[in-house]
Coordinates of C-alpha atoms and ligand atoms in Angstrom, one line a residue:
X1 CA 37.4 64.4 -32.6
X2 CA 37.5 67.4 -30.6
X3 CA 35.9 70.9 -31.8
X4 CA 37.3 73.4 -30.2
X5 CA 36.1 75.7 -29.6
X6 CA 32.6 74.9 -30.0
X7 CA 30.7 77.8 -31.7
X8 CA 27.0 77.1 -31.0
X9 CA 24.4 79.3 -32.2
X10 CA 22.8 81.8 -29.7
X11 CA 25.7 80.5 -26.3
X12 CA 24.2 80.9 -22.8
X13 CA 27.8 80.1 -21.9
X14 CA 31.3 81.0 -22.9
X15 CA 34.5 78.9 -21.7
X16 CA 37.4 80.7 -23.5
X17 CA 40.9 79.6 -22.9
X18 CA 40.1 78.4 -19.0
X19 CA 42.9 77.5 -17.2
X20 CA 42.9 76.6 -13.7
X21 CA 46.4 76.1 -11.5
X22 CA 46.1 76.2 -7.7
X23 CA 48.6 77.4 -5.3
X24 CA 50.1 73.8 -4.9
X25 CA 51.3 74.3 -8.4
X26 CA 48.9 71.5 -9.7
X27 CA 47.0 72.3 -13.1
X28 CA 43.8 71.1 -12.3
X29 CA 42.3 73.0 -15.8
X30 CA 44.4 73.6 -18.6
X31 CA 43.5 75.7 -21.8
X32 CA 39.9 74.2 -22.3
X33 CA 37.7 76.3 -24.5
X34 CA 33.5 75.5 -25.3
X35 CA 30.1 77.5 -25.9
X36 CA 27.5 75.9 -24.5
X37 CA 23.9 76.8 -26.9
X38 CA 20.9 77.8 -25.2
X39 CA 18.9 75.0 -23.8
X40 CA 21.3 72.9 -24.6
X41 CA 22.2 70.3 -22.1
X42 CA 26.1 69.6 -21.5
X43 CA 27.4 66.5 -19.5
X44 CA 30.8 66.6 -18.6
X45 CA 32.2 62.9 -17.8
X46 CA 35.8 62.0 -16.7
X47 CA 37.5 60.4 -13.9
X48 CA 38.1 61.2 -10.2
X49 CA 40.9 64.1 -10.4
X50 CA 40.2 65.6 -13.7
X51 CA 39.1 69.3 -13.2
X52 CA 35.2 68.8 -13.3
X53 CA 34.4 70.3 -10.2
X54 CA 37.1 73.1 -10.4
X55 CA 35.6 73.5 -13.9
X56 CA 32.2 73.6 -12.3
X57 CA 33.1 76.1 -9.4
X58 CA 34.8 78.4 -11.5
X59 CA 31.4 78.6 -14.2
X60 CA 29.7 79.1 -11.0
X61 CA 31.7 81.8 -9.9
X62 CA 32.5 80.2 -6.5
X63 CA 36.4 79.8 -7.8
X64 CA 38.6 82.1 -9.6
X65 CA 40.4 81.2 -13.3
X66 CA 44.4 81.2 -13.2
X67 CA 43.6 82.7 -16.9
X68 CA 41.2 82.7 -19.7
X69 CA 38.0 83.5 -19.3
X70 CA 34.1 82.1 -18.1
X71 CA 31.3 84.1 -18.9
X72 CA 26.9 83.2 -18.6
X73 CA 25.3 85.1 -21.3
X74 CA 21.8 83.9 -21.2
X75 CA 19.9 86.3 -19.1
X76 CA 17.2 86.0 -16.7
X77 CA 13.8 86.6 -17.6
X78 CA 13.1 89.2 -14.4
X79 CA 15.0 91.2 -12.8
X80 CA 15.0 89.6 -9.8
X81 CA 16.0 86.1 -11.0
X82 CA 19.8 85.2 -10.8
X83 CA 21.2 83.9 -14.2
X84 CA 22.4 80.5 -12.8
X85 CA 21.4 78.2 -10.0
X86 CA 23.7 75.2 -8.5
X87 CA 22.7 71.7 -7.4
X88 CA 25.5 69.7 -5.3
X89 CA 25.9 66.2 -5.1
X90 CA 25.7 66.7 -1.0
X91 CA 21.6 67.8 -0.6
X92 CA 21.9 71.0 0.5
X93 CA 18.9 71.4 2.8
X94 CA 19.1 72.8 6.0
X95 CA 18.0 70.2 8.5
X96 CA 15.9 72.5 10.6
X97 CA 13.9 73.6 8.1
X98 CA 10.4 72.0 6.6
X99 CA 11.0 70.8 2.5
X100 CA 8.9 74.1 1.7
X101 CA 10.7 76.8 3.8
X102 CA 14.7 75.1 2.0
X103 CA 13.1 75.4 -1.3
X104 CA 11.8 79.0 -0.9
X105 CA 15.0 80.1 1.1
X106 CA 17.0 81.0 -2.1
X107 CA 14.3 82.0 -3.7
X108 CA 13.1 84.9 -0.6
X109 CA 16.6 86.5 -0.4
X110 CA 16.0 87.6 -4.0
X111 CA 13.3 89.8 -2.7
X112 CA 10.3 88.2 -4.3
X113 CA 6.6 88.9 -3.3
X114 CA 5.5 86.4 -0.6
X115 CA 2.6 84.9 -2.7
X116 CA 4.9 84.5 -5.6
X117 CA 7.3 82.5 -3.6
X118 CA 4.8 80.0 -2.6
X119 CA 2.8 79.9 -5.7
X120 CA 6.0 78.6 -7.3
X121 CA 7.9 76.1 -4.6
X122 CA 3.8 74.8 -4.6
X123 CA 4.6 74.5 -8.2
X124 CA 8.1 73.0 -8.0
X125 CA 7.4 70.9 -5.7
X126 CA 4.2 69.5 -7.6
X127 CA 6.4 69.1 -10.7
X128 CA 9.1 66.7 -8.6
X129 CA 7.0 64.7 -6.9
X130 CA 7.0 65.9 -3.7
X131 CA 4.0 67.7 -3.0
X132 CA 2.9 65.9 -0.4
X133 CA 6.1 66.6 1.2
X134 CA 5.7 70.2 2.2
X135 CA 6.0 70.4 6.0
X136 CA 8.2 66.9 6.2
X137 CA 11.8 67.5 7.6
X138 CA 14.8 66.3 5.8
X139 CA 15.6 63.4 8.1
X140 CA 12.0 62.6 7.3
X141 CA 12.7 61.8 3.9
X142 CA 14.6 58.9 2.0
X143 CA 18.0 59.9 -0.9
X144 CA 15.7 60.4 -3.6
X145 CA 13.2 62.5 -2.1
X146 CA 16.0 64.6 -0.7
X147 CA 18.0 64.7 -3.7
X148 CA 14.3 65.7 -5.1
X149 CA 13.9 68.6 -2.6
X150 CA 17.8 69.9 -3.4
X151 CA 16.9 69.7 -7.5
X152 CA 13.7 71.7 -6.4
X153 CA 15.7 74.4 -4.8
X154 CA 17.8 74.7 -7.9
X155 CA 14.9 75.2 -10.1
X156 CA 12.5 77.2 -8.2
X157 CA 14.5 80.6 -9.0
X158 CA 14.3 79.9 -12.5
X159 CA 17.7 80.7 -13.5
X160 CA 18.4 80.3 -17.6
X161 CA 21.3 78.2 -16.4
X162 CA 21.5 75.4 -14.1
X163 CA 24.6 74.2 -13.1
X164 CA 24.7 70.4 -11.2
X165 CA 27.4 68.9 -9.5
X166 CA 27.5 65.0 -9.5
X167 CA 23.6 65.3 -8.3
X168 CA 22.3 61.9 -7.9
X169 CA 26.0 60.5 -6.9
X170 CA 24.7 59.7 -3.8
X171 CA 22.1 57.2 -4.5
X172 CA 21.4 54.0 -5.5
X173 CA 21.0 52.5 -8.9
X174 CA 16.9 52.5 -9.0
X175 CA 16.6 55.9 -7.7
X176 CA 19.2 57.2 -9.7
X177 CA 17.7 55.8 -12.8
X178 CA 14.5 57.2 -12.0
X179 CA 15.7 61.0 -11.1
X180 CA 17.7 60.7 -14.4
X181 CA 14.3 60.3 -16.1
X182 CA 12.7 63.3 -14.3
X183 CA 15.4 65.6 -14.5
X184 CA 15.4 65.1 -17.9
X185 CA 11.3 65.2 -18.6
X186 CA 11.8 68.8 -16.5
X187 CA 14.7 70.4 -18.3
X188 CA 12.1 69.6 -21.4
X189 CA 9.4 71.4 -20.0
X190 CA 11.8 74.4 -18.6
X191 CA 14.6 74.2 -21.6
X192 CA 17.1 75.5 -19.5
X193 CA 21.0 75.5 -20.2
X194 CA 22.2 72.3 -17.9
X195 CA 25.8 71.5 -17.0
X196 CA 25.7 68.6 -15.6
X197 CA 28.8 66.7 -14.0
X198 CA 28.7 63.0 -13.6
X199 CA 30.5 59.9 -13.0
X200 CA 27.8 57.9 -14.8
X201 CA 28.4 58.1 -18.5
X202 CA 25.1 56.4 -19.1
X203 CA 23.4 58.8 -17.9
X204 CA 25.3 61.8 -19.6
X205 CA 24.7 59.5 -22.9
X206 CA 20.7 59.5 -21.5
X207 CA 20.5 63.5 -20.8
X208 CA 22.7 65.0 -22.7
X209 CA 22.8 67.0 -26.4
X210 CA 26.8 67.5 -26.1
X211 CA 29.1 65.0 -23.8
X212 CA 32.8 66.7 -23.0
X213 CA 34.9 64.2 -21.8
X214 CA 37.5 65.4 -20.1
X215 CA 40.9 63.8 -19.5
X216 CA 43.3 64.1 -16.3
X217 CA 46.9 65.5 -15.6
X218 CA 46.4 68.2 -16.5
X219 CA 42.3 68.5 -17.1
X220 CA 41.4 69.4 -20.7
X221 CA 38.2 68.2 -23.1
X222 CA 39.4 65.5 -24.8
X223 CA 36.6 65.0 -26.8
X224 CA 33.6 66.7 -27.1
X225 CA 30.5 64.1 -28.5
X226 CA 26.8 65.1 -29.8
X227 CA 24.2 62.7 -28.4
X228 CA 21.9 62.8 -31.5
X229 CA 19.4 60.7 -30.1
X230 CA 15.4 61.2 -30.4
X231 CA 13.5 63.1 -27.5
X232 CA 11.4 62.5 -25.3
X233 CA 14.3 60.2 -23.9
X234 CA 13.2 57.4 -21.4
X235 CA 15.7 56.7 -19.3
X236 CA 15.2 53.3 -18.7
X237 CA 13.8 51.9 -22.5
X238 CA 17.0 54.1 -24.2
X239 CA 19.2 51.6 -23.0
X240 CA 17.9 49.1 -25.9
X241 CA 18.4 51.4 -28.4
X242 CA 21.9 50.5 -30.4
X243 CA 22.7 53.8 -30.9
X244 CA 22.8 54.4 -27.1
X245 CA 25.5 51.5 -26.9
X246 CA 27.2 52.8 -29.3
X247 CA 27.7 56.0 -27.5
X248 CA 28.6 54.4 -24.3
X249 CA 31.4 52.2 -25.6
X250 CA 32.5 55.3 -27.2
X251 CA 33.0 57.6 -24.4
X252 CA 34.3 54.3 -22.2
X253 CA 36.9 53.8 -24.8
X254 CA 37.9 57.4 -24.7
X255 CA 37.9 56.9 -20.9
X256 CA 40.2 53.9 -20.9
Ligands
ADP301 P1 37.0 66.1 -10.1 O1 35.8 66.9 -9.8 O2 37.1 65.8 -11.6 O3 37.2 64.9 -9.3 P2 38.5 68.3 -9.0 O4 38.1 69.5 -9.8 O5 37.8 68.1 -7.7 O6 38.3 67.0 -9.9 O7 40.1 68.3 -8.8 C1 41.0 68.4 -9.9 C2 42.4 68.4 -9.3 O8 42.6 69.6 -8.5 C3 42.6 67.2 -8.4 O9 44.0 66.8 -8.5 C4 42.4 67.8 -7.0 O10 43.2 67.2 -6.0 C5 42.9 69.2 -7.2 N1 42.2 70.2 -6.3 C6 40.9 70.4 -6.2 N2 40.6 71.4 -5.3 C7 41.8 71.9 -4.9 C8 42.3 72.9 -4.0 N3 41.4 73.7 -3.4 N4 43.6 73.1 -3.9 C9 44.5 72.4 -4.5 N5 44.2 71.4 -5.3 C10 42.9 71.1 -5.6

């Protein structure tokens, strides 16, 4: 069931031998190897406990390994472009700022002409839906829209990688469904490398080429599925499609 570990063709990402124990003594990540392809999108699925966000922290560089190695090997297209960006499931924004000015903040520190910073949160913004939205205030804004604005901020420095963190776990069913769908229509356009953690295995199955599912006590993949489903993906017709069930059931049984 499981290949490990993964050898994809041109990796953006190497996971080799990751293990994670923290100083309680609990191994929250134990020996779990993959290569993620570039522009491949990864969802990792599992339940509450099982590593993901450790896993996730650690790719991001936010955490240190206990041993084994993480390593991002796609690089940025300019020099002043950071080779991964992060979305959190909390939204990120700064509630004193405009939508505009908590896009561009990541974006400014990387010392990027003024012109080009606005040229391209105009853009961002344009391609989420939320161009309108420019000088609104966060508490001005519903879930979605924020969780819009916090996606925009992860794209808009136009990383090669994009790591996300439970993203839409926050919102409700309709909203979710629909975010799903325009995440997915903008990693086509941008064919960045996604890994993207999430409770919702529908989704995963909806996004995703690869789905590692990971198991708890200690964390490791416990299986590692290819979605091999037609794109464009719709997020809300896919669900007819049989081979989509099929999928589902799949990872739920390897869940239960
Ligand atoms: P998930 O994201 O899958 O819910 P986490 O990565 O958050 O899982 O946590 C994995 C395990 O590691 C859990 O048992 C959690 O309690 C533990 N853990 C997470 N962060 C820390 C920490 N900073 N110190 C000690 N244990 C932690």
């Amino acid at each position: 069931m499981i290949d490990a570990p993964e050898r994809a063709a041109r990796p953006a990402i190497r996971i080799d031998h990751l293990t994670k124990r923290y100083d309680s003594g609990l191994l929250a990540i134990d020996d779990v190897s993959l290569e993620v392809a570039a522009g491949e999108f990864l969802a990792v699925v599992g339940p509450s406990g099982c590593g993901k966000s450790t896993l996730m922290r650690i790719l991001a560089g936010l955490e240190s390994a206990t041993s084994g190695t993480t390593e991002i090997l796609a690089a940025p297209a300019a020099k002043n472009v950071l080779p991964a960006a992060t979305v959190f499931q909390e939204y990120s924004l700064f509630p004193w700022m405009r939508v505009a000015e908590n896009v561009a903040f990541g974006f400014e520190s990387l010392d990027v002409p003024k012109d080009e910073v606005k040229a391209r949160v105009d853009e961002i913004l344009k391609l989420v839906g939320l161009e309108k939205f420019h000088n609104a205030y966060p508490h001005e804004l519903s879930g979605g829209m924020k969780q819009r604005a916090a996606v925009a901020r992860g794209f808009v420095v136009d990383a090669p990688v994009m790591f996300m963190d439970e993203p839409f776990g926050a919102l409700d069913e309709q909203t979710r469904v629909n975010l799903v769908g325009e995440l997915g229509a903008l990693w086509e356009r941008t064919k960045k490398t996604v890994v993207f953690i999430t409770h919702g295995i529908e989704e995963a199955v909806t996004l995703a080429d690869r789905v590692v599912v990971m198991s708890k006590n200690p964390g490791t993949f416990k299986a590692v599925i290819t979605i091999d489903l037609p794109r464009p993906r719709d997020a809300i017709k896919i669900r007819a499609d049989k081979a989509f069930g099929e999928y589902v059931v799949q990872i739920w049984d390897l869940l239960r």
